Every structure is written in C-alpha cells, then in structure tokens.
mmCIF file of C-alpha atoms in Angstrom:
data_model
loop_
_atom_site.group_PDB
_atom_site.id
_atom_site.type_symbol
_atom_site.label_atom_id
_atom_site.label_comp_id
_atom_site.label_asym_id
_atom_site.label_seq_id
_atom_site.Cartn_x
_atom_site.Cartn_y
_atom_site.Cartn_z
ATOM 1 C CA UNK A 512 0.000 0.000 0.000
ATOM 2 C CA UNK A 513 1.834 2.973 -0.846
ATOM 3 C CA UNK A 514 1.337 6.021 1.690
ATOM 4 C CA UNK A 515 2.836 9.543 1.725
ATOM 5 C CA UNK A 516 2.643 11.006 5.067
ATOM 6 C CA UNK A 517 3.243 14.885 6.056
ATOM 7 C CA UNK A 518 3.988 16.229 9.294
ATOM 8 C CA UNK A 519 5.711 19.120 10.130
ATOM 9 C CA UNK A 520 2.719 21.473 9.645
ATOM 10 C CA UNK A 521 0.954 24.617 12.028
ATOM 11 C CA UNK A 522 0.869 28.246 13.215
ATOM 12 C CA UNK A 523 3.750 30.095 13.160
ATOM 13 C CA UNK A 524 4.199 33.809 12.812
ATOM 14 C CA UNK A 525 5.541 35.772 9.764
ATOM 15 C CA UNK A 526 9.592 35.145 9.745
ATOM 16 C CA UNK A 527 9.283 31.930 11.328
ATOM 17 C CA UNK A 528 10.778 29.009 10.073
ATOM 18 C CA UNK A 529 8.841 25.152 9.549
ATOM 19 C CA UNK A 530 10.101 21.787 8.577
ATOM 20 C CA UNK A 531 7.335 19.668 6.389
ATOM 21 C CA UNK A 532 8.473 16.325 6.157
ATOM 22 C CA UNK A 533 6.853 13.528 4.056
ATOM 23 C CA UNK A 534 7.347 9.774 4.815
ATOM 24 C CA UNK A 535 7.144 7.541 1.556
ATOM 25 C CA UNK A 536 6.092 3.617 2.276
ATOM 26 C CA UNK A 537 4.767 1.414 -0.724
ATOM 27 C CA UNK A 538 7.124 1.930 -3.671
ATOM 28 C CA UNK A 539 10.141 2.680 -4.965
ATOM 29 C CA UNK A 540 11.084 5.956 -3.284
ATOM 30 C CA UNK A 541 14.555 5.785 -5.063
ATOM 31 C CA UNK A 542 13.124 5.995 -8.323
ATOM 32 C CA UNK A 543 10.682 8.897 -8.356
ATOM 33 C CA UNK A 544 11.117 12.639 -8.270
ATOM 34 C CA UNK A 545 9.991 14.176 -4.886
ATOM 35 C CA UNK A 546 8.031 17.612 -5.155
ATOM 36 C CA UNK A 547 5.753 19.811 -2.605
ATOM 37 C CA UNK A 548 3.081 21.471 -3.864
ATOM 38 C CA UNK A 549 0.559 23.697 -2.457
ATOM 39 C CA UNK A 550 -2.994 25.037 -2.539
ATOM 40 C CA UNK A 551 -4.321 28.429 -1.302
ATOM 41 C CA UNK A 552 -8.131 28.910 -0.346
ATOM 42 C CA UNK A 553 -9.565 29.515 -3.879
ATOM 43 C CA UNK A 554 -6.263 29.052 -5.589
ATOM 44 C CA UNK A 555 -5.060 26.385 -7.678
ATOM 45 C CA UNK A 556 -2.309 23.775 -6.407
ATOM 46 C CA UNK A 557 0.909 24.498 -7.072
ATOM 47 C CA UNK A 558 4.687 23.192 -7.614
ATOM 48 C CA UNK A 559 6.702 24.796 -4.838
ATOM 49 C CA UNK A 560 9.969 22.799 -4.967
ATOM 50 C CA UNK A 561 11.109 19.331 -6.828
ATOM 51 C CA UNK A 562 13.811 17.443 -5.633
ATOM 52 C CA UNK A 563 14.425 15.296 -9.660
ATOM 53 C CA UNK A 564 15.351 11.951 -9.271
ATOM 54 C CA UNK A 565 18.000 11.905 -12.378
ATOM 55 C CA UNK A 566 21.010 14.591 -11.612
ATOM 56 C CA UNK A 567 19.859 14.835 -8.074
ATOM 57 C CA UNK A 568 18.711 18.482 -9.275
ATOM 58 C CA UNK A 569 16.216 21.189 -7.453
ATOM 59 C CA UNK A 570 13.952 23.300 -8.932
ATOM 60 C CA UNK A 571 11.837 26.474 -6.889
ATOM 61 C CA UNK A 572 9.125 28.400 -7.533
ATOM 62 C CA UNK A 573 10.256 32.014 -7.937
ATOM 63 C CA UNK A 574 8.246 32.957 -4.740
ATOM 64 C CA UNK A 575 10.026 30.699 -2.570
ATOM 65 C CA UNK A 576 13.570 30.724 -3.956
ATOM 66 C CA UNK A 577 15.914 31.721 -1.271
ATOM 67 C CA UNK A 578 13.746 30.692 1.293
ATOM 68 C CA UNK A 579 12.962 27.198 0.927
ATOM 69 C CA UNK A 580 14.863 23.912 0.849
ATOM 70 C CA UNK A 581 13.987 20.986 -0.475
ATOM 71 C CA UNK A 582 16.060 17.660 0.406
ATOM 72 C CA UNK A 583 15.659 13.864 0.679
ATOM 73 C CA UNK A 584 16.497 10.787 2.201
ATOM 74 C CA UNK A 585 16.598 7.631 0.541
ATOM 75 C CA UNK A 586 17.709 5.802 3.570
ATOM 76 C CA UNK A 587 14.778 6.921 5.565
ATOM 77 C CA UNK A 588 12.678 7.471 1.998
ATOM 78 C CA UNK A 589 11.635 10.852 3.426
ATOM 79 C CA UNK A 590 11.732 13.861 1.783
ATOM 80 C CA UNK A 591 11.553 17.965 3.956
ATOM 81 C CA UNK A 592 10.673 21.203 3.044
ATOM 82 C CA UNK A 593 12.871 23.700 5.167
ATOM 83 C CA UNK A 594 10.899 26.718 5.315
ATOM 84 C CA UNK A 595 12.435 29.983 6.926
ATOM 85 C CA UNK A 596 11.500 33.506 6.591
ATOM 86 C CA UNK A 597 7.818 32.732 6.012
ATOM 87 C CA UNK A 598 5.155 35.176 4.758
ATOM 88 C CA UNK A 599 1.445 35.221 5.280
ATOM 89 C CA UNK A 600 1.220 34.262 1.616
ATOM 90 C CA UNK A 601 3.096 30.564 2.387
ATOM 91 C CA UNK A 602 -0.052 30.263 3.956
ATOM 92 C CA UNK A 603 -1.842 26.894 2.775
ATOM 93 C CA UNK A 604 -2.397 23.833 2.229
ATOM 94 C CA UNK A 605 0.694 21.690 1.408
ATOM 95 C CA UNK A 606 1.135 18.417 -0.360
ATOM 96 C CA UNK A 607 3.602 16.042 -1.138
ATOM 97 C CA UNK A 608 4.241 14.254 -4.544
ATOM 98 C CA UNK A 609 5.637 11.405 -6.066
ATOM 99 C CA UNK A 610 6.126 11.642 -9.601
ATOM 100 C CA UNK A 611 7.648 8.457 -11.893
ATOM 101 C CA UNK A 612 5.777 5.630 -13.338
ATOM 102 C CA UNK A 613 2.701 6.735 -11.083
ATOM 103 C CA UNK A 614 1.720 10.008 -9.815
ATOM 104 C CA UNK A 615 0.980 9.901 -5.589
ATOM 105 C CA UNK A 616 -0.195 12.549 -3.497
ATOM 106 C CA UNK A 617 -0.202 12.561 0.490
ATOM 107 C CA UNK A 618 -2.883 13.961 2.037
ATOM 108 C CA UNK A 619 -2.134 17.420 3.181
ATOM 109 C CA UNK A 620 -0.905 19.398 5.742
ATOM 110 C CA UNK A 621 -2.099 22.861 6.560
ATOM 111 C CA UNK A 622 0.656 25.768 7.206
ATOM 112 C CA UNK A 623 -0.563 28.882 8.572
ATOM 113 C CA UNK A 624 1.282 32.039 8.501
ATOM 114 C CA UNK A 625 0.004 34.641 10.749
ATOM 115 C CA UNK A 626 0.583 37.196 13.790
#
C-alpha cells in the first residue's frame, strides 16, 4: 500500500521558520522525483519545490527561492521542506508528490502564517 505522510505542519508567525516532512512507504522511493506542492483557499495547487530523481537536481518556484529547501532521504525514503523567513502568503495547504511511473499525493498538511 503505498502512503505519503506529512507532518511538520501549524501556526507560526511571519519570519518563522517550519520543517514539512513527508514519509514515503509502498514503492520505490529511489526511483521517483519528490516535489511539494501547495494550494491556497480559492487558488489552484501548485509546484513549490522538486527534488528530480535523475542529476539529483532542485527546482523552486520564484516565490520561494531563497527561502525554501527541499532535500531527501533515501535511507529513511523521506523527503523535507525547510521553510524559513515565512510570509502570510506561504499560507496553505501543502502536499507532497511522487512523480515516476505513477503520480501519488499525500494527504495534506495545513501551514498557517500569521501574527
């Protein structure tokens, strides 16, 4: 059964710093590219930051650059989100994907952003 679990989530105030993690069970962590993603009230869901499989490369959305870190573990097949200097407008829902021979989503975690 393949499961993608987030934790890391919650309240913190503008400038504050979070750590999403996402533990991968099921598959083939190895072989897939590792990505969060996140959805605003009313917004669509979006790529924040993708850790690729081949070249080990990372790729940022231009809000977050600077900010944000993506990294992963293949021992532990867990993947973070280091989040520091945070703005109101991190604030939402966030989601962790898998992406290689099949697309998996976790469920969620909600970040909030606010003083």
């Amino acid at each position: 059964q393949v499961q993608l679990v987030e934790s890391g989530g919650g309240l913190v105030q503008p400038g504050g710093s979070l750590r999403l993690s996402c533990a991968a069970s099921g598959f083939a962590f190895s072989m897939y590219a590792m990505s969060w993603y996140r959805q605003a009230p009313g917004n669509e869901r979006k790529a924040v930051a993708t850790y690729t499989r081949t070249g080990r490369n990372t790729n940022y959305a231009d809000s977050v650059k600077g900010r944000f870190t993506i990294s992963r573990d293949d021992a532990k097949n867990t993947v973070y989100l280091q989040m520091n200097s945070l703005k109101t407008e991190d604030t939402a829902v966030y989601y962790c994907n898998a992406r290689g021979p099949t697309n998996y989503w976790g469920q969620g975690i909600q970040v909030t952003v606010s003083s």
